[in-house]
N, C-alpha and C. Protein backbone atom coordinates (compact mmCIF):
# COMPACT_ATOMS: atom_id res chain seq x y z
N MET A 1 17.15 -45.98 -0.93
CA MET A 1 17.99 -45.14 -0.10
C MET A 1 17.13 -44.07 0.56
N TYR A 2 17.09 -44.04 1.88
CA TYR A 2 16.33 -43.03 2.61
C TYR A 2 17.12 -41.73 2.63
N THR A 3 16.44 -40.66 2.38
CA THR A 3 17.06 -39.34 2.47
C THR A 3 16.16 -38.43 3.27
N ASP A 4 16.77 -37.56 4.01
CA ASP A 4 16.04 -36.62 4.85
C ASP A 4 15.90 -35.29 4.12
N PRO A 5 14.68 -34.86 3.81
CA PRO A 5 14.49 -33.59 3.10
C PRO A 5 15.10 -32.39 3.82
N LEU A 6 15.12 -32.41 5.14
CA LEU A 6 15.71 -31.29 5.88
C LEU A 6 17.22 -31.23 5.68
N ILE A 7 17.85 -32.38 5.59
CA ILE A 7 19.29 -32.40 5.31
C ILE A 7 19.55 -31.91 3.90
N ASP A 8 18.73 -32.35 2.95
CA ASP A 8 18.88 -31.87 1.58
C ASP A 8 18.72 -30.35 1.52
N GLU A 9 17.75 -29.82 2.23
CA GLU A 9 17.55 -28.36 2.24
C GLU A 9 18.74 -27.64 2.85
N ALA A 10 19.29 -28.18 3.91
CA ALA A 10 20.44 -27.53 4.56
C ALA A 10 21.64 -27.47 3.61
N TRP A 11 21.92 -28.58 2.92
CA TRP A 11 23.05 -28.58 1.98
C TRP A 11 22.75 -27.69 0.77
N MET A 12 21.49 -27.64 0.36
CA MET A 12 21.15 -26.76 -0.77
C MET A 12 21.32 -25.30 -0.37
N ARG A 13 21.04 -24.97 0.88
CA ARG A 13 21.28 -23.59 1.33
C ARG A 13 22.77 -23.25 1.25
N TYR A 14 23.61 -24.21 1.56
CA TYR A 14 25.07 -24.04 1.43
C TYR A 14 25.40 -23.76 -0.04
N ALA A 15 24.87 -24.58 -0.94
CA ALA A 15 25.11 -24.38 -2.38
C ALA A 15 24.57 -23.03 -2.83
N PHE A 16 23.45 -22.62 -2.28
CA PHE A 16 22.85 -21.33 -2.63
C PHE A 16 23.79 -20.18 -2.26
N ARG A 17 24.41 -20.27 -1.10
CA ARG A 17 25.37 -19.23 -0.69
C ARG A 17 26.55 -19.17 -1.67
N LEU A 18 26.97 -20.32 -2.17
CA LEU A 18 28.04 -20.35 -3.17
C LEU A 18 27.58 -19.73 -4.48
N ALA A 19 26.31 -19.94 -4.84
CA ALA A 19 25.75 -19.32 -6.03
C ALA A 19 25.75 -17.80 -5.88
N GLN A 20 25.44 -17.33 -4.69
CA GLN A 20 25.49 -15.88 -4.44
C GLN A 20 26.91 -15.34 -4.59
N ARG A 21 27.89 -16.14 -4.19
CA ARG A 21 29.28 -15.75 -4.37
C ARG A 21 29.61 -15.60 -5.86
N ALA A 22 29.13 -16.54 -6.66
CA ALA A 22 29.33 -16.46 -8.11
C ALA A 22 28.72 -15.18 -8.65
N GLU A 23 27.52 -14.88 -8.20
CA GLU A 23 26.83 -13.66 -8.66
C GLU A 23 27.64 -12.41 -8.30
N GLN A 24 28.18 -12.36 -7.10
CA GLN A 24 28.99 -11.22 -6.67
C GLN A 24 30.22 -11.03 -7.56
N GLN A 25 30.67 -12.11 -8.17
CA GLN A 25 31.84 -12.06 -9.05
C GLN A 25 31.44 -11.87 -10.51
N GLY A 26 30.15 -11.63 -10.76
CA GLY A 26 29.67 -11.40 -12.12
C GLY A 26 29.43 -12.66 -12.92
N GLU A 27 29.43 -13.79 -12.26
CA GLU A 27 29.20 -15.07 -12.91
C GLU A 27 27.73 -15.46 -12.79
N VAL A 28 27.27 -16.34 -13.67
CA VAL A 28 25.92 -16.89 -13.54
C VAL A 28 25.84 -17.58 -12.17
N PRO A 29 24.84 -17.23 -11.35
CA PRO A 29 24.80 -17.72 -9.97
C PRO A 29 24.38 -19.18 -9.82
N VAL A 30 25.38 -20.05 -9.90
CA VAL A 30 25.16 -21.47 -9.66
C VAL A 30 26.23 -21.92 -8.67
N GLY A 31 25.82 -22.67 -7.66
CA GLY A 31 26.74 -23.20 -6.66
C GLY A 31 26.55 -24.69 -6.50
N ALA A 32 27.63 -25.37 -6.08
CA ALA A 32 27.59 -26.83 -5.92
C ALA A 32 28.39 -27.26 -4.70
N VAL A 33 27.91 -28.30 -4.04
CA VAL A 33 28.56 -28.87 -2.87
C VAL A 33 28.55 -30.39 -3.02
N ILE A 34 29.67 -31.02 -2.68
CA ILE A 34 29.73 -32.48 -2.67
C ILE A 34 29.90 -32.94 -1.24
N VAL A 35 29.02 -33.85 -0.83
CA VAL A 35 28.94 -34.31 0.55
C VAL A 35 29.21 -35.82 0.61
N LYS A 36 30.09 -36.19 1.53
CA LYS A 36 30.38 -37.61 1.79
C LYS A 36 30.35 -37.81 3.29
N ASP A 37 29.64 -38.82 3.74
CA ASP A 37 29.54 -39.11 5.18
C ASP A 37 29.14 -37.88 5.99
N GLU A 38 28.16 -37.15 5.47
CA GLU A 38 27.57 -36.00 6.14
C GLU A 38 28.52 -34.81 6.32
N ARG A 39 29.58 -34.75 5.51
CA ARG A 39 30.45 -33.57 5.57
C ARG A 39 30.83 -33.13 4.16
N CYS A 40 31.04 -31.85 4.03
CA CYS A 40 31.42 -31.28 2.73
C CYS A 40 32.85 -31.67 2.40
N ILE A 41 33.04 -32.28 1.24
CA ILE A 41 34.40 -32.60 0.80
C ILE A 41 34.84 -31.70 -0.36
N ALA A 42 33.87 -31.00 -0.97
CA ALA A 42 34.21 -30.11 -2.09
C ALA A 42 33.09 -29.12 -2.32
N GLU A 43 33.44 -28.00 -2.89
CA GLU A 43 32.46 -26.99 -3.25
C GLU A 43 32.93 -26.29 -4.51
N GLY A 44 31.99 -25.64 -5.16
CA GLY A 44 32.33 -24.89 -6.36
C GLY A 44 31.23 -23.93 -6.72
N TRP A 45 31.57 -22.95 -7.51
CA TRP A 45 30.59 -22.03 -8.07
C TRP A 45 31.09 -21.68 -9.46
N ASN A 46 30.20 -21.17 -10.28
CA ASN A 46 30.58 -20.85 -11.65
C ASN A 46 31.77 -19.88 -11.66
N THR A 47 32.78 -20.23 -12.43
CA THR A 47 33.97 -19.37 -12.60
C THR A 47 34.37 -19.32 -14.08
N VAL A 48 33.42 -19.50 -14.96
CA VAL A 48 33.65 -19.54 -16.40
C VAL A 48 34.32 -18.24 -16.89
N ILE A 49 33.78 -17.12 -16.47
CA ILE A 49 34.30 -15.82 -16.91
C ILE A 49 35.65 -15.55 -16.28
N ASP A 50 35.74 -15.72 -14.98
CA ASP A 50 36.97 -15.44 -14.25
C ASP A 50 38.15 -16.28 -14.75
N LEU A 51 37.90 -17.55 -15.02
CA LEU A 51 38.98 -18.45 -15.44
C LEU A 51 39.14 -18.54 -16.96
N HIS A 52 38.24 -17.87 -17.70
CA HIS A 52 38.25 -17.97 -19.17
C HIS A 52 38.19 -19.44 -19.57
N ASP A 53 37.29 -20.18 -18.91
CA ASP A 53 37.22 -21.63 -19.08
C ASP A 53 35.76 -22.04 -19.24
N PRO A 54 35.36 -22.46 -20.43
CA PRO A 54 33.96 -22.83 -20.64
C PRO A 54 33.53 -24.06 -19.85
N THR A 55 34.47 -24.81 -19.29
CA THR A 55 34.11 -25.98 -18.49
C THR A 55 34.01 -25.68 -17.00
N ALA A 56 34.25 -24.46 -16.58
CA ALA A 56 34.30 -24.14 -15.15
C ALA A 56 32.92 -23.88 -14.55
N HIS A 57 32.00 -24.81 -14.85
CA HIS A 57 30.69 -24.77 -14.19
C HIS A 57 30.86 -25.19 -12.74
N ALA A 58 29.93 -24.80 -11.89
CA ALA A 58 30.00 -25.11 -10.46
C ALA A 58 30.22 -26.59 -10.20
N GLU A 59 29.49 -27.44 -10.94
CA GLU A 59 29.59 -28.88 -10.74
C GLU A 59 31.00 -29.39 -11.07
N ILE A 60 31.55 -28.92 -12.17
CA ILE A 60 32.87 -29.37 -12.62
C ILE A 60 33.94 -28.94 -11.63
N VAL A 61 33.83 -27.70 -11.16
CA VAL A 61 34.79 -27.19 -10.16
C VAL A 61 34.74 -28.07 -8.91
N ALA A 62 33.52 -28.38 -8.46
CA ALA A 62 33.36 -29.22 -7.26
C ALA A 62 33.87 -30.64 -7.51
N LEU A 63 33.59 -31.20 -8.68
CA LEU A 63 34.06 -32.56 -9.00
C LEU A 63 35.58 -32.62 -9.00
N ARG A 64 36.23 -31.62 -9.56
CA ARG A 64 37.71 -31.59 -9.59
C ARG A 64 38.26 -31.57 -8.16
N THR A 65 37.67 -30.74 -7.33
CA THR A 65 38.13 -30.63 -5.94
C THR A 65 37.89 -31.93 -5.18
N ALA A 66 36.74 -32.55 -5.40
CA ALA A 66 36.42 -33.81 -4.72
C ALA A 66 37.38 -34.91 -5.16
N GLY A 67 37.71 -34.96 -6.43
CA GLY A 67 38.65 -35.96 -6.92
C GLY A 67 40.00 -35.84 -6.24
N LEU A 68 40.45 -34.61 -6.06
CA LEU A 68 41.71 -34.38 -5.36
C LEU A 68 41.60 -34.76 -3.88
N ALA A 69 40.48 -34.39 -3.27
CA ALA A 69 40.28 -34.70 -1.84
C ALA A 69 40.26 -36.20 -1.58
N LEU A 70 39.63 -36.95 -2.48
CA LEU A 70 39.52 -38.40 -2.30
C LEU A 70 40.64 -39.17 -3.00
N GLU A 71 41.46 -38.43 -3.73
CA GLU A 71 42.55 -39.03 -4.52
C GLU A 71 42.02 -40.13 -5.42
N ASN A 72 40.90 -39.83 -6.09
CA ASN A 72 40.28 -40.80 -6.97
C ASN A 72 39.32 -40.05 -7.90
N TYR A 73 39.30 -40.43 -9.16
CA TYR A 73 38.36 -39.81 -10.08
C TYR A 73 36.98 -40.46 -9.99
N ARG A 74 36.87 -41.61 -9.36
CA ARG A 74 35.59 -42.24 -9.10
C ARG A 74 35.15 -41.81 -7.70
N LEU A 75 34.06 -41.08 -7.64
CA LEU A 75 33.65 -40.48 -6.37
C LEU A 75 32.63 -41.31 -5.62
N GLY A 76 31.91 -42.16 -6.30
CA GLY A 76 31.02 -43.13 -5.67
C GLY A 76 30.03 -42.60 -4.67
N ALA A 77 30.17 -42.97 -3.43
CA ALA A 77 29.18 -42.75 -2.38
C ALA A 77 29.15 -41.31 -1.89
N VAL A 78 28.83 -40.39 -2.80
CA VAL A 78 28.70 -38.98 -2.43
C VAL A 78 27.37 -38.46 -2.96
N THR A 79 26.98 -37.32 -2.43
CA THR A 79 25.83 -36.59 -2.95
C THR A 79 26.31 -35.24 -3.45
N LEU A 80 25.90 -34.91 -4.66
CA LEU A 80 26.20 -33.61 -5.25
C LEU A 80 24.95 -32.75 -5.17
N TYR A 81 25.07 -31.60 -4.52
CA TYR A 81 24.00 -30.62 -4.43
C TYR A 81 24.36 -29.47 -5.35
N VAL A 82 23.44 -29.07 -6.21
CA VAL A 82 23.69 -27.96 -7.13
C VAL A 82 22.39 -27.17 -7.30
N THR A 83 22.53 -25.87 -7.42
CA THR A 83 21.37 -24.98 -7.43
C THR A 83 20.58 -24.99 -8.73
N LEU A 84 21.15 -25.55 -9.81
CA LEU A 84 20.49 -25.60 -11.11
C LEU A 84 20.65 -26.99 -11.71
N GLU A 85 19.60 -27.48 -12.34
CA GLU A 85 19.68 -28.77 -13.03
C GLU A 85 20.89 -28.78 -13.96
N PRO A 86 21.76 -29.76 -13.82
CA PRO A 86 22.99 -29.81 -14.63
C PRO A 86 22.75 -29.89 -16.14
N CYS A 87 23.69 -29.31 -16.88
CA CYS A 87 23.69 -29.35 -18.34
C CYS A 87 24.27 -30.68 -18.81
N VAL A 88 24.31 -30.87 -20.11
CA VAL A 88 24.81 -32.13 -20.68
C VAL A 88 26.28 -32.36 -20.34
N MET A 89 27.11 -31.31 -20.37
CA MET A 89 28.52 -31.47 -20.02
C MET A 89 28.67 -31.95 -18.58
N CYS A 90 27.95 -31.30 -17.68
CA CYS A 90 28.06 -31.64 -16.27
C CYS A 90 27.49 -33.02 -15.98
N MET A 91 26.39 -33.38 -16.63
CA MET A 91 25.83 -34.72 -16.42
C MET A 91 26.79 -35.80 -16.92
N GLY A 92 27.50 -35.53 -18.01
CA GLY A 92 28.50 -36.48 -18.47
C GLY A 92 29.58 -36.68 -17.43
N ALA A 93 30.06 -35.59 -16.87
CA ALA A 93 31.10 -35.68 -15.83
C ALA A 93 30.57 -36.35 -14.57
N ILE A 94 29.35 -36.05 -14.19
CA ILE A 94 28.74 -36.65 -13.00
C ILE A 94 28.63 -38.16 -13.18
N SER A 95 28.23 -38.58 -14.37
CA SER A 95 28.13 -40.01 -14.66
C SER A 95 29.50 -40.69 -14.64
N HIS A 96 30.47 -40.07 -15.28
CA HIS A 96 31.82 -40.64 -15.33
C HIS A 96 32.44 -40.73 -13.93
N ALA A 97 32.10 -39.79 -13.07
CA ALA A 97 32.62 -39.80 -11.70
C ALA A 97 31.89 -40.82 -10.82
N ARG A 98 30.81 -41.38 -11.35
CA ARG A 98 30.01 -42.37 -10.62
C ARG A 98 29.35 -41.79 -9.37
N ILE A 99 28.93 -40.53 -9.48
CA ILE A 99 28.21 -39.89 -8.38
C ILE A 99 26.99 -40.75 -8.04
N ASN A 100 26.79 -41.01 -6.77
CA ASN A 100 25.69 -41.85 -6.32
C ASN A 100 24.35 -41.11 -6.37
N ARG A 101 24.37 -39.85 -5.92
CA ARG A 101 23.11 -39.12 -5.76
C ARG A 101 23.29 -37.67 -6.14
N LEU A 102 22.30 -37.13 -6.83
CA LEU A 102 22.29 -35.74 -7.28
C LEU A 102 21.04 -35.07 -6.75
N VAL A 103 21.22 -33.89 -6.17
CA VAL A 103 20.09 -33.08 -5.70
C VAL A 103 20.26 -31.70 -6.31
N PHE A 104 19.23 -31.22 -7.01
CA PHE A 104 19.33 -29.87 -7.59
C PHE A 104 18.14 -29.02 -7.21
N GLY A 105 18.32 -27.71 -7.35
CA GLY A 105 17.29 -26.76 -6.98
C GLY A 105 16.36 -26.42 -8.13
N ALA A 106 16.79 -25.52 -9.00
CA ALA A 106 15.96 -25.05 -10.11
C ALA A 106 16.02 -26.02 -11.28
N TYR A 107 14.86 -26.26 -11.87
CA TYR A 107 14.79 -27.03 -13.12
C TYR A 107 15.20 -26.12 -14.27
N ASP A 108 15.81 -26.69 -15.31
CA ASP A 108 16.21 -25.93 -16.49
C ASP A 108 15.53 -26.55 -17.71
N ALA A 109 14.38 -25.98 -18.06
CA ALA A 109 13.57 -26.54 -19.14
C ALA A 109 14.28 -26.54 -20.49
N LYS A 110 15.17 -25.59 -20.72
CA LYS A 110 15.84 -25.46 -22.02
C LYS A 110 17.11 -26.28 -22.14
N ARG A 111 17.88 -26.38 -21.06
CA ARG A 111 19.20 -27.02 -21.13
C ARG A 111 19.43 -28.12 -20.11
N GLY A 112 18.48 -28.36 -19.25
CA GLY A 112 18.65 -29.35 -18.20
C GLY A 112 18.80 -30.76 -18.77
N ALA A 113 19.81 -31.45 -18.30
CA ALA A 113 20.11 -32.78 -18.85
C ALA A 113 19.82 -33.91 -17.87
N VAL A 114 19.09 -33.61 -16.80
CA VAL A 114 18.67 -34.66 -15.87
C VAL A 114 17.30 -35.18 -16.29
N CYS A 115 16.35 -34.26 -16.52
CA CYS A 115 14.98 -34.68 -16.80
C CYS A 115 14.22 -33.74 -17.72
N ASN A 116 14.90 -32.77 -18.32
CA ASN A 116 14.20 -31.81 -19.16
C ASN A 116 14.60 -31.92 -20.62
N ALA A 117 15.54 -31.11 -21.08
CA ALA A 117 15.97 -31.17 -22.48
C ALA A 117 16.50 -32.56 -22.82
N LEU A 118 17.19 -33.17 -21.89
CA LEU A 118 17.67 -34.55 -21.98
C LEU A 118 17.38 -35.24 -20.65
N SER A 119 17.36 -36.55 -20.68
CA SER A 119 17.17 -37.34 -19.45
C SER A 119 18.35 -38.27 -19.25
N LEU A 120 19.52 -37.69 -19.02
CA LEU A 120 20.74 -38.49 -18.93
C LEU A 120 20.87 -39.27 -17.63
N ALA A 121 20.15 -38.88 -16.60
CA ALA A 121 20.23 -39.64 -15.35
C ALA A 121 19.74 -41.07 -15.54
N ASP A 122 18.85 -41.27 -16.50
CA ASP A 122 18.26 -42.58 -16.75
C ASP A 122 18.60 -43.13 -18.14
N ALA A 123 19.59 -42.54 -18.82
CA ALA A 123 19.89 -42.94 -20.19
C ALA A 123 20.39 -44.38 -20.25
N SER A 124 19.80 -45.16 -21.13
CA SER A 124 20.15 -46.57 -21.23
C SER A 124 21.57 -46.80 -21.76
N PHE A 125 22.12 -45.83 -22.49
CA PHE A 125 23.46 -46.00 -23.05
C PHE A 125 24.57 -45.73 -22.04
N LEU A 126 24.23 -45.18 -20.89
CA LEU A 126 25.24 -44.96 -19.84
C LEU A 126 25.26 -46.18 -18.91
N ASN A 127 26.44 -46.52 -18.43
CA ASN A 127 26.55 -47.71 -17.57
C ASN A 127 26.45 -47.37 -16.09
N HIS A 128 26.01 -46.17 -15.77
CA HIS A 128 25.86 -45.77 -14.37
C HIS A 128 24.53 -45.03 -14.21
N ARG A 129 23.77 -45.39 -13.23
CA ARG A 129 22.50 -44.72 -12.93
C ARG A 129 22.70 -43.82 -11.72
N ILE A 130 22.15 -42.64 -11.82
CA ILE A 130 22.28 -41.64 -10.76
C ILE A 130 20.91 -41.43 -10.12
N SER A 131 20.86 -41.63 -8.83
CA SER A 131 19.65 -41.31 -8.09
C SER A 131 19.56 -39.79 -8.00
N TRP A 132 18.39 -39.22 -8.25
CA TRP A 132 18.31 -37.76 -8.23
C TRP A 132 16.98 -37.27 -7.65
N VAL A 133 17.07 -36.04 -7.15
CA VAL A 133 15.91 -35.31 -6.63
C VAL A 133 16.03 -33.89 -7.15
N GLY A 134 14.97 -33.37 -7.72
CA GLY A 134 14.96 -32.00 -8.21
C GLY A 134 13.98 -31.14 -7.44
N GLY A 135 14.17 -29.85 -7.51
CA GLY A 135 13.23 -28.91 -6.93
C GLY A 135 13.45 -28.58 -5.46
N VAL A 136 14.61 -28.91 -4.91
CA VAL A 136 14.89 -28.57 -3.51
C VAL A 136 15.24 -27.08 -3.46
N LEU A 137 14.48 -26.32 -2.70
CA LEU A 137 14.57 -24.85 -2.65
C LEU A 137 14.43 -24.26 -4.05
N GLU A 138 13.55 -24.86 -4.84
CA GLU A 138 13.38 -24.45 -6.23
C GLU A 138 13.07 -22.96 -6.37
N HIS A 139 12.16 -22.45 -5.55
CA HIS A 139 11.78 -21.04 -5.67
C HIS A 139 12.97 -20.11 -5.47
N GLU A 140 13.75 -20.34 -4.42
CA GLU A 140 14.90 -19.50 -4.13
C GLU A 140 15.95 -19.59 -5.24
N CYS A 141 16.23 -20.80 -5.67
CA CYS A 141 17.25 -21.00 -6.71
C CYS A 141 16.81 -20.39 -8.04
N SER A 142 15.55 -20.58 -8.41
CA SER A 142 15.02 -20.02 -9.65
C SER A 142 15.00 -18.51 -9.61
N SER A 143 14.60 -17.96 -8.47
CA SER A 143 14.53 -16.50 -8.33
C SER A 143 15.90 -15.86 -8.46
N LEU A 144 16.91 -16.47 -7.87
CA LEU A 144 18.27 -15.94 -7.97
C LEU A 144 18.71 -15.86 -9.42
N LEU A 145 18.48 -16.92 -10.17
CA LEU A 145 18.85 -16.93 -11.59
C LEU A 145 18.01 -15.94 -12.40
N ARG A 146 16.72 -15.95 -12.19
CA ARG A 146 15.83 -15.06 -12.93
C ARG A 146 16.19 -13.60 -12.68
N ASP A 147 16.45 -13.23 -11.42
CA ASP A 147 16.81 -11.85 -11.08
C ASP A 147 18.16 -11.47 -11.68
N PHE A 148 19.08 -12.41 -11.70
CA PHE A 148 20.42 -12.17 -12.28
C PHE A 148 20.27 -11.82 -13.77
N PHE A 149 19.53 -12.64 -14.51
CA PHE A 149 19.39 -12.40 -15.95
C PHE A 149 18.53 -11.18 -16.25
N LYS A 150 17.56 -10.92 -15.40
CA LYS A 150 16.71 -9.74 -15.58
C LYS A 150 17.56 -8.47 -15.45
N ALA A 151 18.48 -8.45 -14.50
CA ALA A 151 19.35 -7.29 -14.30
C ALA A 151 20.32 -7.10 -15.46
N ARG A 152 20.62 -8.17 -16.17
CA ARG A 152 21.57 -8.12 -17.30
C ARG A 152 20.91 -7.57 -18.57
N ARG A 153 19.59 -7.63 -18.64
CA ARG A 153 18.88 -7.21 -19.87
C ARG A 153 18.70 -5.73 -19.96
């Protein structure tokens, strides 16, 4: 599957703006966008604190919205852009939704479930393989998170 890095960067900038929105609301700054046929069908940002919901990660919020938009829990031919490497919960949901392609910004060495703490994108026990690209706008996405946590300490 051919992908254009400039298109990936443009959508990641969109996700980055959503991450900034999360930060303004006192949430961990992570944003997500789901794209189908070159248009945004869903977006989300962390709302865990606001909703008192431990599952309200940016990816989950976007997946829920996309499912409603497509009237299907199987999302198939979409790309999910997210500013941080997804955790195990989010990777499980991404796999179950049959997301075709995942693009993320910052790597998460401690909790990342794509290629760091776990490698669920390629796990043999899952019946769906997810094409993925990491490190798109990595510096910007990592800096936003690092600065957020630094200010909290």
